[in-house]
JSON list of C-alpha atoms in Angstrom, two decimals:
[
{"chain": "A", "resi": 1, "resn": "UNK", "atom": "CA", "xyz": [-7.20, -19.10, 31.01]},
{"chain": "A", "resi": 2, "resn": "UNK", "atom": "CA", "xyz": [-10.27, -17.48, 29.41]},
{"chain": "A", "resi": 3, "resn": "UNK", "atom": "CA", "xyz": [-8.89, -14.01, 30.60]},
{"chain": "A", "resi": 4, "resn": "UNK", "atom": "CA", "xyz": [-5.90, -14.82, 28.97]},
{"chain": "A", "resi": 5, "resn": "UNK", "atom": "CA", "xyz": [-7.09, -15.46, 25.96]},
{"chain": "A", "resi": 6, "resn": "UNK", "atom": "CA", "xyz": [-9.81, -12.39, 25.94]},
{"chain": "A", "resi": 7, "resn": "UNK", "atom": "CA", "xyz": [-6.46, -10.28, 26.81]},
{"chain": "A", "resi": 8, "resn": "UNK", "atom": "CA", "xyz": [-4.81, -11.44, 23.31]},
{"chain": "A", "resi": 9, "resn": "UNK", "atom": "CA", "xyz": [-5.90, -8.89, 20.93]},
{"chain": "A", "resi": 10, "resn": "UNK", "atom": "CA", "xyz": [-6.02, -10.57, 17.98]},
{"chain": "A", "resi": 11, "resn": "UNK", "atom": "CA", "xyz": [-8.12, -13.64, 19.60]},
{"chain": "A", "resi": 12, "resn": "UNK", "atom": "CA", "xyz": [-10.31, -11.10, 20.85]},
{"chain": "A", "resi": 13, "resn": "UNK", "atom": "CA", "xyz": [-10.95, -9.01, 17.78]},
{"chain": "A", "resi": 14, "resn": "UNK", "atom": "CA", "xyz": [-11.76, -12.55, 15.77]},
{"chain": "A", "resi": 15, "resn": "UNK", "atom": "CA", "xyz": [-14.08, -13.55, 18.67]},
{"chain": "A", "resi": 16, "resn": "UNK", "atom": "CA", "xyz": [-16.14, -9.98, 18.31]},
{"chain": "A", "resi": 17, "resn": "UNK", "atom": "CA", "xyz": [-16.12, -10.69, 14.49]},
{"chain": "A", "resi": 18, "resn": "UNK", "atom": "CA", "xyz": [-17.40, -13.98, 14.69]},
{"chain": "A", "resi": 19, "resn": "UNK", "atom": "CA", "xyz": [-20.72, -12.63, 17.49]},
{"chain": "A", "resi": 20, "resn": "UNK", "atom": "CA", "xyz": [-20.81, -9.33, 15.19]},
{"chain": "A", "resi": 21, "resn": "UNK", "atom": "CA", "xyz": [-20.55, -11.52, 12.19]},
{"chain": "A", "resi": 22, "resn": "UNK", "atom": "CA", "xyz": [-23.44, -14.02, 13.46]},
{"chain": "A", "resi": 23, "resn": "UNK", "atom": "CA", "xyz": [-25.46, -11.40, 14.71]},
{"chain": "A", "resi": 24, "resn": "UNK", "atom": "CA", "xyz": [-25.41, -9.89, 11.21]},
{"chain": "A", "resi": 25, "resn": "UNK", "atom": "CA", "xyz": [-26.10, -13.29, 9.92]},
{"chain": "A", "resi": 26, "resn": "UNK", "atom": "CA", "xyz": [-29.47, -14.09, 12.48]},
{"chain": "A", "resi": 27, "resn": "UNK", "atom": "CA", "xyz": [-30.65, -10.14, 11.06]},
{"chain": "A", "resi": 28, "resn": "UNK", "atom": "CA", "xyz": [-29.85, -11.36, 7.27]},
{"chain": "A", "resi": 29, "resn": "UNK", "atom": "CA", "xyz": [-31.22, -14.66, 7.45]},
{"chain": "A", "resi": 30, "resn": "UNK", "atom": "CA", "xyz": [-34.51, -13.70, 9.24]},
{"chain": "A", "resi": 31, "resn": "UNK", "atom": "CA", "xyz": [-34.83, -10.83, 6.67]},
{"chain": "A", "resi": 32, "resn": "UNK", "atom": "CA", "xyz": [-34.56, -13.05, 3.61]},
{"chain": "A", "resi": 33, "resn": "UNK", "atom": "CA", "xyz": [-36.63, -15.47, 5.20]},
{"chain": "A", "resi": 34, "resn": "UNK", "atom": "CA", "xyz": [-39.85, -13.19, 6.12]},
{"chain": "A", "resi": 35, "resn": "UNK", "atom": "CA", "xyz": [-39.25, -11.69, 3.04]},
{"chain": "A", "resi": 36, "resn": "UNK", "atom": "CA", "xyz": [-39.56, -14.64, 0.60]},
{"chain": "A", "resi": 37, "resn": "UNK", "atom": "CA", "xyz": [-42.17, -16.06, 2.24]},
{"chain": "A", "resi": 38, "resn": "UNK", "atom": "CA", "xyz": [-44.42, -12.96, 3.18]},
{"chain": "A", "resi": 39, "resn": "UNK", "atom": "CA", "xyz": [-43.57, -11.84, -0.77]},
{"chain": "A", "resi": 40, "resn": "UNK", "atom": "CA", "xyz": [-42.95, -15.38, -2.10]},
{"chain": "A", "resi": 41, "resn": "UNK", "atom": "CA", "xyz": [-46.77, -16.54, -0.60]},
{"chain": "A", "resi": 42, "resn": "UNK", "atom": "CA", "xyz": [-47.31, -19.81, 0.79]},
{"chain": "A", "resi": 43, "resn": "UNK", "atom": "CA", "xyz": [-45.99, -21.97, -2.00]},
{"chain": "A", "resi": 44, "resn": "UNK", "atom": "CA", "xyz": [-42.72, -20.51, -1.97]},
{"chain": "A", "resi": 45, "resn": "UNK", "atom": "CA", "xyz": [-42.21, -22.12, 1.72]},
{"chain": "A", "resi": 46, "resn": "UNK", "atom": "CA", "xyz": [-40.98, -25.72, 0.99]},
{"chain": "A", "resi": 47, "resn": "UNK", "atom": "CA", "xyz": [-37.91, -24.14, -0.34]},
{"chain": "A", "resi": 48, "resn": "UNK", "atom": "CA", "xyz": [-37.57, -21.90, -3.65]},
{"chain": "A", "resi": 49, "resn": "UNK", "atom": "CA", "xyz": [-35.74, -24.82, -5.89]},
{"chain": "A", "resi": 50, "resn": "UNK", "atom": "CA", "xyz": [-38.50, -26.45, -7.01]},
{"chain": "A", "resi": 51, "resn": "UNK", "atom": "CA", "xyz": [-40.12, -23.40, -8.04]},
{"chain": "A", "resi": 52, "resn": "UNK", "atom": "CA", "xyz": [-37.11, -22.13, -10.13]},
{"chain": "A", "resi": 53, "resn": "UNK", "atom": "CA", "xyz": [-37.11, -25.48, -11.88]},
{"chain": "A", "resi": 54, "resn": "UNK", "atom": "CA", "xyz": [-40.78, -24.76, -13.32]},
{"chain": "A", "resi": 55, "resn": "UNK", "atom": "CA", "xyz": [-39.16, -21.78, -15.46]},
{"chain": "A", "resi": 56, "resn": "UNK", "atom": "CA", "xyz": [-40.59, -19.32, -13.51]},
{"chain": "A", "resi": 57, "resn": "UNK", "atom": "CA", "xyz": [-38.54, -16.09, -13.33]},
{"chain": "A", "resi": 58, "resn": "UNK", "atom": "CA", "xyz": [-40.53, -14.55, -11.21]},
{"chain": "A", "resi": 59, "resn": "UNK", "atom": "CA", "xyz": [-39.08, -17.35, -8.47]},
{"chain": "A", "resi": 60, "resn": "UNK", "atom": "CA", "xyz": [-35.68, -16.23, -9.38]},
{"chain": "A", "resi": 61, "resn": "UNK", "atom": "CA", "xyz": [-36.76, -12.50, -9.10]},
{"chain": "A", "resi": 62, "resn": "UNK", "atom": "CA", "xyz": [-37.71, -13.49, -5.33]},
{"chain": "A", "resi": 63, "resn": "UNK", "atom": "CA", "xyz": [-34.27, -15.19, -4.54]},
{"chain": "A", "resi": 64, "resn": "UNK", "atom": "CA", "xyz": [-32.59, -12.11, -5.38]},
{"chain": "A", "resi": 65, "resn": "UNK", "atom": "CA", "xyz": [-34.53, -9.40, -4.45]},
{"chain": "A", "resi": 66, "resn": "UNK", "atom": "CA", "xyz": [-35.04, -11.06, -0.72]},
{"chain": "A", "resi": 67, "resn": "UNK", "atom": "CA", "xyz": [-30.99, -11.41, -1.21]},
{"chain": "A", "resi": 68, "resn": "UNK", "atom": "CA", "xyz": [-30.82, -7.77, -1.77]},
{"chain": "A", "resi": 69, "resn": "UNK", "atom": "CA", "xyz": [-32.99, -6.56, 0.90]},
{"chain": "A", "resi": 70, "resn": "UNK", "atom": "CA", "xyz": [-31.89, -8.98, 3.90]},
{"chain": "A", "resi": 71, "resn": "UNK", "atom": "CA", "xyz": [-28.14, -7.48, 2.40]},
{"chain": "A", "resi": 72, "resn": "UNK", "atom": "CA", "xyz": [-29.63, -4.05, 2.71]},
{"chain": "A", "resi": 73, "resn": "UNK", "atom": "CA", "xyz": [-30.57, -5.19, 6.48]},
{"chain": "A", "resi": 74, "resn": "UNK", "atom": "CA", "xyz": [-27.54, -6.69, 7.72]},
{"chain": "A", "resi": 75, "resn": "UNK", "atom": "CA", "xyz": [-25.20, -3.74, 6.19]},
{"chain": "A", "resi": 76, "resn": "UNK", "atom": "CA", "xyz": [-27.22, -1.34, 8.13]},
{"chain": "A", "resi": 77, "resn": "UNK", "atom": "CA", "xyz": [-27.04, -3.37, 10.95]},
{"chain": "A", "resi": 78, "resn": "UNK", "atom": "CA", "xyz": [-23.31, -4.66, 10.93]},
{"chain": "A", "resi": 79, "resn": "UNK", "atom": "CA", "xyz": [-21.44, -1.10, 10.03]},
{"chain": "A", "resi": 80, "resn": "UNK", "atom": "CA", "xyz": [-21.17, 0.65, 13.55]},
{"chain": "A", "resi": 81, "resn": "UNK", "atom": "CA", "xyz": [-20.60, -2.39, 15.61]},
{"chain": "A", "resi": 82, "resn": "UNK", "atom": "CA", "xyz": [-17.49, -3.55, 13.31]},
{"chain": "A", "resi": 83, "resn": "UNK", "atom": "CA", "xyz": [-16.38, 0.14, 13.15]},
{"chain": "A", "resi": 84, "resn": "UNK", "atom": "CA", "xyz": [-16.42, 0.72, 17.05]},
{"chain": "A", "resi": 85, "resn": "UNK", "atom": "CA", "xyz": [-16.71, -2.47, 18.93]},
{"chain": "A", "resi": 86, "resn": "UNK", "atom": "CA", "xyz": [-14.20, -5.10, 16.60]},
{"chain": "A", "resi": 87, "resn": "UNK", "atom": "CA", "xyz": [-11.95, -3.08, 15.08]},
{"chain": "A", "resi": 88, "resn": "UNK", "atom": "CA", "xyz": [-11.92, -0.17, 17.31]},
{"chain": "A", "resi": 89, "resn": "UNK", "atom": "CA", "xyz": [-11.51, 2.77, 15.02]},
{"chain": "A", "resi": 90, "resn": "UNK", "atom": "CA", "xyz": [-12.61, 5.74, 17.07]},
{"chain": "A", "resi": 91, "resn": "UNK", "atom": "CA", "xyz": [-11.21, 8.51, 14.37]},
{"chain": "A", "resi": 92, "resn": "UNK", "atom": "CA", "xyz": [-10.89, 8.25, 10.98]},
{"chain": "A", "resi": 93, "resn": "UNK", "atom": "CA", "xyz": [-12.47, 9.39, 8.59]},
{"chain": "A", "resi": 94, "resn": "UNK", "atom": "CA", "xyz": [-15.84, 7.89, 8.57]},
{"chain": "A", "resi": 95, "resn": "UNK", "atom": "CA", "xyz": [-16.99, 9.20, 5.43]},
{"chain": "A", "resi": 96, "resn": "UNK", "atom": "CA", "xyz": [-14.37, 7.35, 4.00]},
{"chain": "A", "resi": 97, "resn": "UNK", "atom": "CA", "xyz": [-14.53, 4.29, 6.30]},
{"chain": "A", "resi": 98, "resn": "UNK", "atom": "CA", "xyz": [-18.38, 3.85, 5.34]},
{"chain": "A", "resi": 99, "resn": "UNK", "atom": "CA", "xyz": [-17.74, 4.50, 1.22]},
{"chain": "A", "resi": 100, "resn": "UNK", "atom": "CA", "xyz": [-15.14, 1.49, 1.96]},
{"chain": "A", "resi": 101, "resn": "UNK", "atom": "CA", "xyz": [-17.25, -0.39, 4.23]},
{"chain": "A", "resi": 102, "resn": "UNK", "atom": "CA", "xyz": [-20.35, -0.38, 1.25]},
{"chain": "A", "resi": 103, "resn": "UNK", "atom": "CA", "xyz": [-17.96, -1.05, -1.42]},
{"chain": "A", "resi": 104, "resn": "UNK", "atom": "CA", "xyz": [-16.80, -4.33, 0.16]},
{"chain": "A", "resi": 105, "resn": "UNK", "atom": "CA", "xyz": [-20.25, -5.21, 0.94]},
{"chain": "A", "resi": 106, "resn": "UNK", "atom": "CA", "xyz": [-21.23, -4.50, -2.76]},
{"chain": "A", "resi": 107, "resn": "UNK", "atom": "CA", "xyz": [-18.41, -7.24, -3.63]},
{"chain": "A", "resi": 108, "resn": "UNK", "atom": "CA", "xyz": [-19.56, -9.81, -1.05]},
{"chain": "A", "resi": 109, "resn": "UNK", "atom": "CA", "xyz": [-23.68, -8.84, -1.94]},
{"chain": "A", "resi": 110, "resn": "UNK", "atom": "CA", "xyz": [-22.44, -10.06, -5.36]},
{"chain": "A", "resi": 111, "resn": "UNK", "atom": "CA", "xyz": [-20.97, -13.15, -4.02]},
{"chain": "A", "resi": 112, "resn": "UNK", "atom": "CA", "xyz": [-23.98, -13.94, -2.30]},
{"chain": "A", "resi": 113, "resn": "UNK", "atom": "CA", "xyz": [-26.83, -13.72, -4.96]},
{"chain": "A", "resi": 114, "resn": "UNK", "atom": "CA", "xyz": [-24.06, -15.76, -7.51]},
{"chain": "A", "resi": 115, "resn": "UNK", "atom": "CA", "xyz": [-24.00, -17.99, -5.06]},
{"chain": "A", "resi": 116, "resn": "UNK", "atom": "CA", "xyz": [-27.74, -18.41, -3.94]},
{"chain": "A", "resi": 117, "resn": "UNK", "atom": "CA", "xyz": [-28.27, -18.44, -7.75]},
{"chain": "A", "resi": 118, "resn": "UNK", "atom": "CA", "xyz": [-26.05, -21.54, -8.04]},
{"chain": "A", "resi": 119, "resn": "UNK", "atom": "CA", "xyz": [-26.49, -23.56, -4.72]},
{"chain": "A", "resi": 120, "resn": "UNK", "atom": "CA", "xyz": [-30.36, -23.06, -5.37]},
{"chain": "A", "resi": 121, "resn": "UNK", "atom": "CA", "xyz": [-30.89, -22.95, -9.04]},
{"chain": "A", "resi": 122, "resn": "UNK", "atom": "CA", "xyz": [-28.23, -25.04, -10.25]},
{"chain": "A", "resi": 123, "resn": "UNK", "atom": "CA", "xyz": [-27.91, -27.14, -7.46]},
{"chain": "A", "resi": 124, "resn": "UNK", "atom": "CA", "xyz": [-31.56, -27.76, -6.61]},
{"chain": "A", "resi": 125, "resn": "UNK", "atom": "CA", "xyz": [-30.45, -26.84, -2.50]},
{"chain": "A", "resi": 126, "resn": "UNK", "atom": "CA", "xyz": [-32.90, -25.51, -0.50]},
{"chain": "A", "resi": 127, "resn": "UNK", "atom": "CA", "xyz": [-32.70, -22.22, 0.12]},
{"chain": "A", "resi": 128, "resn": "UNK", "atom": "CA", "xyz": [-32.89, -21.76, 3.60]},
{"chain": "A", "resi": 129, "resn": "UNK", "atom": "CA", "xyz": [-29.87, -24.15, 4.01]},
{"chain": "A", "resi": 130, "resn": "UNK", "atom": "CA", "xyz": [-28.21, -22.40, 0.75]},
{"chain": "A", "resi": 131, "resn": "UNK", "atom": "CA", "xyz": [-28.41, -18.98, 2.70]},
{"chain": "A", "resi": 132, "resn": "UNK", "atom": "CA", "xyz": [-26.79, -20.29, 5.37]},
{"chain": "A", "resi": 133, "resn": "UNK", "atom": "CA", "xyz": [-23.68, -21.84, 3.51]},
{"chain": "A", "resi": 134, "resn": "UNK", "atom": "CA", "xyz": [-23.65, -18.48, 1.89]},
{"chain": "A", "resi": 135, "resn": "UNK", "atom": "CA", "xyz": [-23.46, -16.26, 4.77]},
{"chain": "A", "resi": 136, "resn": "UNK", "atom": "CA", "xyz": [-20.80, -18.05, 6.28]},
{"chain": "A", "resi": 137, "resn": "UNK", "atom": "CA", "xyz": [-18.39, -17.71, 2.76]},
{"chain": "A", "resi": 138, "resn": "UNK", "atom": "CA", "xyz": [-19.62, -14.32, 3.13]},
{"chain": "A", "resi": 139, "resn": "UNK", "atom": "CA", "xyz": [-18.63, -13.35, 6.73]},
{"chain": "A", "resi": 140, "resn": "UNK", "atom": "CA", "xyz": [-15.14, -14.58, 5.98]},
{"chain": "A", "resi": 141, "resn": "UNK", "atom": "CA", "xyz": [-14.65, -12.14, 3.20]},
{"chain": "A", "resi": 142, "resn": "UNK", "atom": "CA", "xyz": [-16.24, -9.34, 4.36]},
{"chain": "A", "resi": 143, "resn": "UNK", "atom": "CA", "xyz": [-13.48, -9.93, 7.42]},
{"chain": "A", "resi": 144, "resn": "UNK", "atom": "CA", "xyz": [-10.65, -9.98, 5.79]},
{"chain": "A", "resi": 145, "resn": "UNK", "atom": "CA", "xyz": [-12.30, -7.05, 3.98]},
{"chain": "A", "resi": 146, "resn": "UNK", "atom": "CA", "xyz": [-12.43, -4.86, 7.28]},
{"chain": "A", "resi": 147, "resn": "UNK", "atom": "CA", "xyz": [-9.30, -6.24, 8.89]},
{"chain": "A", "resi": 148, "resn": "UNK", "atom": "CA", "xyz": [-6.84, -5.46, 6.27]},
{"chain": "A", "resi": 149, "resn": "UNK", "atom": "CA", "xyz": [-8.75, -2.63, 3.94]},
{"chain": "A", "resi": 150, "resn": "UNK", "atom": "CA", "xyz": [-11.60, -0.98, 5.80]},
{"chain": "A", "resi": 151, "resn": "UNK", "atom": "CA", "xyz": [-10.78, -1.04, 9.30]},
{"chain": "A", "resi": 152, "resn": "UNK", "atom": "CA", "xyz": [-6.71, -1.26, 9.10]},
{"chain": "A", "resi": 153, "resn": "UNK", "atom": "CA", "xyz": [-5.10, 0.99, 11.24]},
{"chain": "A", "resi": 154, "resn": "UNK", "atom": "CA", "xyz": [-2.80, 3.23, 9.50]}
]
C-alpha cells in the first residue's frame, strides 16, 4: 500500500513538499527564534506581545527584522531542494527559475511580517506560537506558488 501510494506522483510530490516545506519551517523558526532572543535580550523571551504593547518600536523593529532574516534563512535553504528533489526540474532555465522562486518568496515574506504584525501586535499572541500559524499559511502559498508558476513544467 505505502509503495503504492509513493508510486502516485502527485501524492508523492505533496509528501516531499510537506518534509521540504517543514524542514524549511524547523530552519525559519529556529532562525527567528535565536535571533529575537540573542538580539531581543532576555526580556524579549516571554513572548514579544507584551513588549509591543508598552509602545516600544524598537519591539516591533525586532519582530520584523528576525522575520526578515529567518526569511532570508529558509529561502536559502528551501530553493535547491524544491527545484531538484519536489518538483524535479533538472533544465530550465535557472536564472529564471530562481528570479521566480525570490519573487514568490518576496510575496509570501510580506504575508508573513503582516501577519506576525497582526497575530502579535494586534492580537496580543505570542510570538513563538504566531510564527508557527504563520509558517504554515505560508508553506501553502509558496506551494501553489512553485507547483503552478515556478516549478510548472512547460
Amino acid at each position: 500500500m505505502i509503495k503504492k501510494l509513493w508510486n502516485n506522483e502527485r501524492l508523492r510530490e505533496i509528501f516531499l513538499y510537506c518534509l521540504v516545506g517543514g524542514l524549511t519551517t524547523v530552519v525559519n523558526y529556529v532562525v527567528y527564534f535565536l535571533f529575537t532572543r540573542l538580539v531581543g535580550g532576555e526580556g524579549s523571551s516571554p513572548g514579544l506581545a507584551a513588549l509591543i504593547m508598552d509602545d516600544s518600536f524598537q519591539n516591533v523593529g525586532l519582530i520584523v527584522a528576525g522575520t526578515l532574516v529567518a526569511w532570508l534563512a529558509a529561502v536559502a535553504f528551501a530553493f535547491y531542494p524544491n527545484k531538484r528533489w519536489v518538483f524535479k526540474s533538472k533544465g530550465g532555465n535557472v536564472r529564471r527559475e530562481l528570479a521566480q522562486f525570490l519573487s514568490a518568496r518576496v510575496l509570501s515574506l510580506v504575508m508573513d511580517v503582516l501577519l506576525m504584525l497582526l497575530f502579535v501586535g494586534a492580537w496580543r499572541m505570542n510570538d513563538m506560537l504566531a510564527k508557527l500559524i504563520v509558517q504554515v499559511v505560508v508553506i501553502a502559498a509558496n506551494y501553489f506558488a512553485s507547483k503552478f508558476w515556478i516549478f510548472r513544467r512547460r
